[in-house]
Tab-separated table of C-alpha atoms and ligand atoms in Angstrom:
chain	number	residue	atom	x	y	z
V	289	UNK	CA	33.782	100.106	-37.565
V	290	UNK	CA	35.273	102.428	-40.130
V	291	UNK	CA	33.633	105.825	-39.554
V	292	UNK	CA	33.870	108.908	-41.740
V	293	UNK	CA	33.478	112.001	-39.544
V	294	UNK	CA	32.730	115.223	-41.402
V	295	UNK	CA	33.586	118.300	-39.365
V	296	UNK	CA	35.917	116.267	-37.179
V	297	UNK	CA	38.101	119.330	-36.558
V	298	UNK	CA	35.184	121.251	-35.058
V	299	UNK	CA	34.032	121.465	-31.472
V	300	UNK	CA	31.642	118.512	-31.241
V	301	UNK	CA	33.185	116.561	-34.121
V	302	UNK	CA	36.646	116.554	-32.546
V	303	UNK	CA	35.261	115.108	-29.328
V	304	UNK	CA	33.471	112.434	-31.361
V	305	UNK	CA	36.693	111.524	-33.166
V	306	UNK	CA	38.502	111.088	-29.863
V	307	UNK	CA	35.759	108.949	-28.332
V	308	UNK	CA	35.396	106.760	-31.426
V	309	UNK	CA	39.133	106.091	-31.469
V	310	UNK	CA	39.146	105.331	-27.756
V	311	UNK	CA	36.391	102.787	-28.401
V	312	UNK	CA	38.509	101.066	-31.041
V	313	UNK	CA	36.873	102.399	-34.208
V	314	UNK	CA	38.827	103.473	-37.275
V	315	UNK	CA	38.260	107.151	-38.040
V	316	UNK	CA	38.704	109.270	-41.151
V	317	UNK	CA	37.996	112.982	-40.781
V	318	UNK	CA	36.787	115.172	-43.653
V	319	UNK	CA	37.070	118.853	-42.771
V	320	UNK	CA	37.766	122.041	-44.711
V	321	UNK	CA	39.462	123.598	-41.634
V	322	UNK	CA	37.543	126.820	-42.267
V	323	UNK	CA	36.158	126.966	-38.731
V	324	UNK	CA	37.732	123.866	-37.243
V	325	UNK	CA	41.298	123.392	-36.054
V	326	UNK	CA	43.885	120.985	-37.385
V	327	UNK	CA	45.303	120.512	-33.894
V	328	UNK	CA	41.865	119.483	-32.568
V	329	UNK	CA	42.005	116.375	-34.764
V	330	UNK	CA	43.300	113.371	-32.858
V	331	UNK	CA	46.651	112.189	-34.250
V	332	UNK	CA	45.316	108.652	-34.581
V	333	UNK	CA	42.717	109.757	-37.151
V	334	UNK	CA	43.357	110.196	-40.853
V	335	UNK	CA	42.566	113.802	-41.878
V	336	UNK	CA	41.314	114.572	-45.393
V	337	UNK	CA	41.178	118.320	-45.947
V	338	UNK	CA	38.359	119.257	-48.303
V	339	UNK	CA	34.992	120.925	-48.591
V	340	UNK	CA	31.614	119.206	-48.916
V	341	UNK	CA	30.566	121.902	-51.371
V	342	UNK	CA	33.194	120.325	-53.640
V	343	UNK	CA	31.314	117.364	-55.036
V	344	UNK	CA	34.354	115.680	-56.536
V	345	UNK	CA	36.164	115.781	-53.189
V	346	UNK	CA	33.456	113.991	-51.247
V	347	UNK	CA	32.457	111.608	-54.043
V	348	UNK	CA	36.060	110.493	-54.487
V	349	UNK	CA	36.651	110.127	-50.765
V	350	UNK	CA	33.488	108.110	-50.213
V	351	UNK	CA	34.282	105.820	-53.135
V	352	UNK	CA	37.769	105.159	-51.790
V	353	UNK	CA	36.765	104.646	-48.167
V	354	UNK	CA	33.356	102.989	-48.276
V	355	UNK	CA	32.933	103.567	-44.524
V	356	UNK	CA	30.534	101.526	-42.408
V	357	UNK	CA	28.976	104.744	-41.168
V	358	UNK	CA	29.138	108.505	-41.613
V	359	UNK	CA	28.859	111.000	-38.772
V	360	UNK	CA	27.998	114.339	-40.299
V	361	UNK	CA	28.970	117.323	-38.149
V	362	UNK	CA	30.336	119.691	-40.801
V	363	UNK	CA	28.104	122.759	-41.011
V	364	UNK	CA	27.735	126.392	-40.131
V	365	UNK	CA	25.973	126.601	-36.788
V	366	UNK	CA	25.380	130.194	-35.749
V	367	UNK	CA	21.837	131.463	-35.379
V	368	UNK	CA	22.822	135.134	-35.560
V	369	UNK	CA	24.977	134.709	-38.656
V	370	UNK	CA	22.228	132.748	-40.363
V	371	UNK	CA	19.862	135.712	-39.960
V	372	UNK	CA	22.389	137.913	-41.788
V	373	UNK	CA	23.718	135.430	-44.338
V	374	UNK	CA	21.080	132.776	-45.002
V	375	UNK	CA	22.748	132.035	-48.351
V	376	UNK	CA	25.810	130.644	-46.583
V	377	UNK	CA	23.615	128.292	-44.556
V	378	UNK	CA	21.674	126.915	-47.494
V	379	UNK	CA	24.748	126.546	-49.667
V	380	UNK	CA	26.939	124.869	-47.061
V	381	UNK	CA	24.511	122.987	-44.829
V	382	UNK	CA	22.029	121.931	-47.499
V	383	UNK	CA	24.217	121.956	-50.626
V	384	UNK	CA	27.168	120.315	-48.898
V	385	UNK	CA	24.806	117.833	-47.237
V	386	UNK	CA	23.309	116.810	-50.587
V	387	UNK	CA	26.774	116.197	-52.012
V	388	UNK	CA	27.567	114.040	-49.004
V	389	UNK	CA	24.457	111.859	-49.159
V	390	UNK	CA	24.620	111.522	-52.926
V	391	UNK	CA	28.212	110.352	-52.541
V	392	UNK	CA	26.996	107.822	-49.957
V	393	UNK	CA	24.350	106.479	-52.329
V	394	UNK	CA	26.846	106.124	-55.132
V	395	UNK	CA	29.308	104.272	-52.889
V	396	UNK	CA	26.620	102.074	-51.329
V	397	UNK	CA	27.024	103.544	-47.827
V	398	UNK	CA	23.724	103.678	-45.964
V	399	UNK	CA	24.296	104.573	-42.334
V	400	UNK	CA	24.433	108.252	-41.388
V	401	UNK	CA	24.247	109.920	-37.993
V	402	UNK	CA	23.422	113.549	-38.612
V	403	UNK	CA	24.003	116.545	-36.288
V	404	UNK	CA	20.679	118.274	-36.290
V	405	UNK	CA	19.361	120.848	-33.887
V	406	UNK	CA	16.536	121.887	-31.592
V	407	UNK	CA	16.278	124.983	-33.817
V	408	UNK	CA	14.230	122.787	-36.188
V	409	UNK	CA	11.329	123.294	-33.744
V	410	UNK	CA	11.052	127.063	-34.022
V	411	UNK	CA	8.732	128.401	-31.315
V	412	UNK	CA	7.537	125.236	-29.614
V	413	UNK	CA	4.231	125.168	-27.755
V	414	UNK	CA	5.387	122.412	-25.410
V	415	UNK	CA	7.346	123.124	-22.223
V	416	UNK	CA	9.630	120.195	-23.002
V	417	UNK	CA	9.760	119.415	-26.690
V	418	UNK	CA	9.111	115.871	-27.988
V	419	UNK	CA	10.412	114.744	-31.381
V	420	UNK	CA	6.843	114.784	-32.724
V	421	UNK	CA	6.443	118.541	-32.102
V	422	UNK	CA	5.843	120.846	-35.065
V	423	UNK	CA	8.936	121.889	-36.971
V	424	UNK	CA	8.628	125.528	-38.005
V	425	UNK	CA	12.122	127.038	-37.773
V	426	UNK	CA	12.455	130.750	-37.029
V	427	UNK	CA	15.996	131.114	-38.399
V	428	UNK	CA	17.788	129.890	-41.538
V	429	UNK	CA	20.171	127.786	-39.452
V	430	UNK	CA	17.295	125.652	-38.128
V	431	UNK	CA	15.684	125.621	-41.574
V	432	UNK	CA	18.876	124.404	-43.248
V	433	UNK	CA	19.138	121.507	-40.785
V	434	UNK	CA	15.467	120.621	-41.231
V	435	UNK	CA	15.855	120.656	-45.018
V	436	UNK	CA	18.643	118.114	-44.833
V	437	UNK	CA	16.609	116.019	-42.366
V	438	UNK	CA	13.800	115.894	-44.938
V	439	UNK	CA	16.166	114.948	-47.730
V	440	UNK	CA	17.556	112.147	-45.561
V	441	UNK	CA	14.046	110.882	-44.864
V	442	UNK	CA	13.139	110.783	-48.544
V	443	UNK	CA	16.360	108.892	-49.241
V	444	UNK	CA	15.402	106.484	-46.466
V	445	UNK	CA	12.029	105.801	-48.094
V	446	UNK	CA	13.288	105.578	-51.655
V	447	UNK	CA	16.909	104.440	-51.431
V	448	UNK	CA	17.052	102.579	-48.106
V	449	UNK	CA	19.372	105.085	-46.421
V	450	UNK	CA	19.507	104.612	-42.617
V	451	UNK	CA	19.598	108.163	-41.203
V	452	UNK	CA	19.474	108.992	-37.509
V	453	UNK	CA	18.965	112.700	-36.920
V	454	UNK	CA	20.237	113.823	-33.555
V	455	UNK	CA	18.633	117.110	-32.567
V	456	UNK	CA	21.088	118.734	-30.232
V	457	UNK	CA	20.060	121.193	-27.616
V	458	UNK	CA	22.924	123.438	-26.364
V	459	UNK	CA	26.270	121.646	-26.439
V	460	UNK	CA	28.782	123.002	-23.939
V	461	UNK	CA	31.676	121.957	-21.712
V	462	UNK	CA	34.985	120.364	-22.696
V	463	UNK	CA	37.145	117.261	-22.318
V	464	UNK	CA	40.667	117.393	-20.890
V	465	UNK	CA	42.139	118.190	-24.281
V	466	UNK	CA	39.280	119.448	-26.470
V	467	UNK	CA	37.097	122.504	-26.064
V	468	UNK	CA	35.227	125.318	-27.733
V	469	UNK	CA	37.264	127.814	-29.767
V	470	UNK	CA	35.282	129.838	-32.300
V	471	UNK	CA	36.321	133.062	-34.051
V	472	UNK	CA	34.451	135.204	-33.340
V	473	UNK	CA	32.964	133.506	-30.301
V	474	UNK	CA	29.193	133.881	-30.156
V	475	UNK	CA	28.153	131.155	-27.701
V	476	UNK	CA	27.032	132.017	-24.240
V	477	UNK	CA	29.261	129.933	-21.950
V	478	UNK	CA	32.594	130.712	-23.651
V	479	UNK	CA	31.610	134.377	-23.833
V	480	UNK	CA	30.755	134.427	-20.150
V	481	UNK	CA	34.130	132.827	-19.354
V	482	UNK	CA	36.001	135.448	-21.363
V	483	UNK	CA	35.301	137.830	-18.485
V	484	UNK	CA	37.026	135.910	-15.647
V	485	UNK	CA	39.732	134.998	-18.194
V	486	UNK	CA	40.468	138.730	-18.508
V	487	UNK	CA	39.559	138.914	-22.211
V	488	UNK	CA	36.357	140.923	-21.799
V	489	UNK	CA	35.064	143.319	-19.183
V	490	UNK	CA	31.455	142.224	-19.206
V	491	UNK	CA	29.093	139.827	-20.911
V	492	UNK	CA	26.183	141.028	-22.987
V	493	UNK	CA	22.767	139.537	-22.314
V	494	UNK	CA	20.682	139.486	-25.470
V	495	UNK	CA	17.256	140.466	-24.221
V	496	UNK	CA	15.745	140.508	-20.740
V	497	UNK	CA	12.138	141.052	-21.768
V	498	UNK	CA	11.236	137.510	-22.847
V	499	UNK	CA	8.258	135.730	-21.362
V	500	UNK	CA	10.403	133.653	-18.972
V	501	UNK	CA	10.751	133.925	-15.163
V	502	UNK	CA	13.768	136.292	-15.259
V	503	UNK	CA	13.117	137.630	-18.761
V	504	UNK	CA	16.194	135.988	-20.349
V	505	UNK	CA	16.186	133.041	-22.789
V	506	UNK	CA	16.099	129.501	-21.486
V	507	UNK	CA	18.169	126.713	-23.051
V	508	UNK	CA	18.915	123.072	-22.278
V	509	UNK	CA	22.704	122.792	-21.864
V	510	UNK	CA	24.239	119.405	-22.496
V	511	UNK	CA	27.824	118.377	-21.886
V	512	UNK	CA	29.652	117.654	-25.116
V	513	UNK	CA	30.841	114.303	-23.711
V	514	UNK	CA	27.274	113.174	-23.010
V	515	UNK	CA	26.205	114.397	-26.416
V	516	UNK	CA	28.953	112.513	-28.204
V	517	UNK	CA	28.384	109.365	-26.136
V	518	UNK	CA	24.935	109.151	-27.740
V	519	UNK	CA	26.554	108.995	-31.192
V	520	UNK	CA	28.799	106.132	-30.175
V	521	UNK	CA	25.827	104.244	-28.718
V	522	UNK	CA	23.904	104.920	-31.909
V	523	UNK	CA	26.551	103.169	-33.998
V	524	UNK	CA	25.579	99.890	-32.367
V	525	UNK	CA	21.856	100.362	-32.987
V	526	UNK	CA	19.921	100.754	-36.184
V	527	UNK	CA	17.612	103.590	-35.170
V	528	UNK	CA	16.381	106.145	-37.677
V	529	UNK	CA	14.340	109.352	-37.515
V	530	UNK	CA	14.756	112.380	-35.276
V	531	UNK	CA	16.022	111.945	-31.728
V	532	UNK	CA	16.466	114.730	-29.158
V	533	UNK	CA	19.652	115.068	-27.150
V	534	UNK	CA	19.137	117.268	-24.147
V	535	UNK	CA	18.750	116.922	-20.395
V	536	UNK	CA	15.156	118.065	-19.998
V	537	UNK	CA	16.304	120.881	-17.686
V	538	UNK	CA	16.334	124.487	-18.804
V	539	UNK	CA	18.485	127.349	-17.529
V	540	UNK	CA	18.169	131.041	-18.298
V	541	UNK	CA	21.036	133.199	-19.517
V	542	UNK	CA	21.148	134.818	-16.071
V	543	UNK	CA	21.270	131.416	-14.336
V	544	UNK	CA	24.234	130.440	-16.520
V	545	UNK	CA	26.029	133.648	-15.564
V	546	UNK	CA	25.221	133.119	-11.878
V	547	UNK	CA	26.644	129.571	-12.019
V	548	UNK	CA	29.775	130.837	-13.779
V	549	UNK	CA	30.246	133.413	-10.994
V	550	UNK	CA	30.117	130.585	-8.479
V	551	UNK	CA	32.535	128.350	-10.422
V	552	UNK	CA	35.091	131.058	-11.209
V	553	UNK	CA	34.734	133.272	-8.122
V	554	UNK	CA	34.591	136.296	-10.436
V	555	UNK	CA	31.739	138.849	-10.291
V	556	UNK	CA	31.223	138.730	-14.114
V	557	UNK	CA	29.473	142.042	-14.808
V	558	UNK	CA	26.647	142.011	-17.363
V	559	UNK	CA	25.218	144.552	-19.772
V	560	UNK	CA	21.779	144.243	-21.208
V	561	UNK	CA	21.673	144.262	-24.993
V	562	UNK	CA	18.852	143.988	-27.551
V	563	UNK	CA	17.333	140.614	-28.373
V	564	UNK	CA	19.284	138.523	-30.878
V	565	UNK	CA	17.128	138.012	-33.996
V	566	UNK	CA	16.004	134.413	-34.454
V	567	UNK	CA	16.123	133.484	-30.740
V	568	UNK	CA	13.152	131.526	-29.362
V	569	UNK	CA	12.516	132.257	-25.657
V	570	UNK	CA	12.715	128.666	-24.470
V	571	UNK	CA	14.128	125.411	-25.890
V	572	UNK	CA	14.152	122.408	-23.573
V	573	UNK	CA	14.213	118.778	-24.672
V	574	UNK	CA	12.030	115.861	-23.916
V	575	UNK	CA	14.689	113.163	-24.191
V	576	UNK	CA	12.527	110.065	-23.647
V	577	UNK	CA	13.474	108.490	-26.945
V	578	UNK	CA	17.216	108.736	-26.241
V	579	UNK	CA	16.744	107.172	-22.825
V	580	UNK	CA	14.458	104.372	-23.986
V	581	UNK	CA	15.945	103.450	-27.344
V	582	UNK	CA	19.592	104.421	-27.060
V	583	UNK	CA	19.835	103.519	-23.418
V	584	UNK	CA	21.452	106.915	-22.948
V	585	UNK	CA	21.430	109.241	-20.041
V	586	UNK	CA	23.441	112.376	-19.440
V	587	UNK	CA	25.935	111.986	-16.591
V	588	UNK	CA	28.138	115.104	-16.922
V	589	UNK	CA	25.440	117.618	-17.752
V	590	UNK	CA	24.593	119.400	-14.550
V	591	UNK	CA	25.256	123.051	-15.268
V	592	UNK	CA	28.032	123.412	-12.731
V	593	UNK	CA	30.015	120.480	-14.162
V	594	UNK	CA	29.583	121.841	-17.688
V	595	UNK	CA	30.861	125.261	-16.700
V	596	UNK	CA	33.652	123.876	-14.524
V	597	UNK	CA	34.924	121.708	-17.418
V	598	UNK	CA	34.703	124.609	-19.870
V	599	UNK	CA	36.536	126.849	-17.405
V	600	UNK	CA	39.288	124.289	-16.873
V	601	UNK	CA	39.801	124.027	-20.632
V	602	UNK	CA	39.868	127.805	-20.968
V	603	UNK	CA	42.505	128.117	-18.291
V	604	UNK	CA	44.623	125.381	-19.824
V	605	UNK	CA	44.227	126.882	-23.359
V	606	UNK	CA	44.111	130.655	-22.922
V	607	UNK	CA	44.675	131.159	-26.652
V	608	UNK	CA	42.387	128.299	-27.692
V	609	UNK	CA	44.005	126.135	-30.350
V	610	UNK	CA	46.276	129.096	-31.182
V	611	UNK	CA	46.594	128.370	-34.904
R	983	UDP	N1	23.529	134.808	-25.445
R	983	UDP	C1	23.749	135.987	-24.724
R	983	UDP	N2	24.987	136.581	-24.776
R	983	UDP	C2	26.033	136.047	-25.480
R	983	UDP	C3	25.816	134.845	-26.199
R	983	UDP	C4	24.547	134.262	-26.164
R	983	UDP	O1	22.836	136.505	-24.060
R	983	UDP	O2	27.128	136.633	-25.497
R	983	UDP	C5	22.221	134.133	-25.376
R	983	UDP	C6	21.581	133.867	-26.726
R	983	UDP	O3	20.846	134.984	-27.162
R	983	UDP	C7	20.719	132.648	-26.409
R	983	UDP	C8	21.521	131.893	-25.360
R	983	UDP	O4	22.430	132.855	-24.826
R	983	UDP	O5	19.495	133.057	-25.823
R	983	UDP	C9	22.295	130.721	-25.920
R	983	UDP	O6	22.997	131.157	-27.083
R	983	UDP	P1	24.190	130.384	-27.742
R	983	UDP	O7	24.684	131.237	-28.868
R	983	UDP	O8	25.156	129.946	-26.694
R	983	UDP	O9	23.582	129.040	-28.283
R	983	UDP	P2	22.459	128.757	-29.383
R	983	UDP	O10	21.208	128.575	-28.570
R	983	UDP	O11	22.399	129.908	-30.292
R	983	UDP	O12	22.896	127.531	-30.060
């Protein structure tokens, strides 16, 4: 298939580009390179540098390409930033998303696989969250993703769009060549690994007074390779609606740090810090739909493998993509 990958220079998008190419698909990447890296884009892909907020850029590209499917990764994705700058999230994630889907409609492209998030759920009541749970986001990041999900669903009803919304839990880990390199880095596992890498003296733990067994937040960490595999499987199926991608297992911030100590052999000192605004205490997936309908199951996602792969990438790329 010919696949247009937005955000293909970013962390998850770049892994998707590589896997799609390895599976024999033709890939065109649209990325503004604001937060992604040119050198993360596989040489076999065609890179179109442009911004989804620029309607003419995406309309023209879509008209020229008429891809069989779009994988839409391009977005801002930081909870903390979204609590300080919600305007960026609505403008880029919602505004850019509207330009993208309107360009699809105009070009007669109907299949879209959208990177959504477990942050659409807000403060879930369930221990493991099914797709049918209430969606009441507690940060603008989650809200911006939910808004685009709703737009996609209206376009499905009215225009026959075929949107699959993949609600990611916490993507982590790396492939041999591709890993996580954000500036500034805000994610837990790369920040933890900065300590054994000699780039930080300690890791900050944002809140230890949550209603969880050790008081720190619980998340469902999923290996980026497993996550991306689900997208490739989804290309062959015609599923729509929301679909969770997580393992069903939750780990606390302190458990992640403990596992990183074991993997790296470094003591990794911690300092307690205030809660991060917008953080729900616990987000863990119920991934029944992915297993049953996509025939997907995570195979690289035990926490130790995730951290070991991330650590290997960090050691091989001490300066990240160094651009
Ligand atoms: N976190 C932390 N210290 C850090 C980075 C993150 O304690 O340096 C916590 C964060 O508050 C959240 C969890 O780790 O509870 C996962 O955060 P991350 O930013 O990795 O992923 P998110 O869940 O925001 O997508």
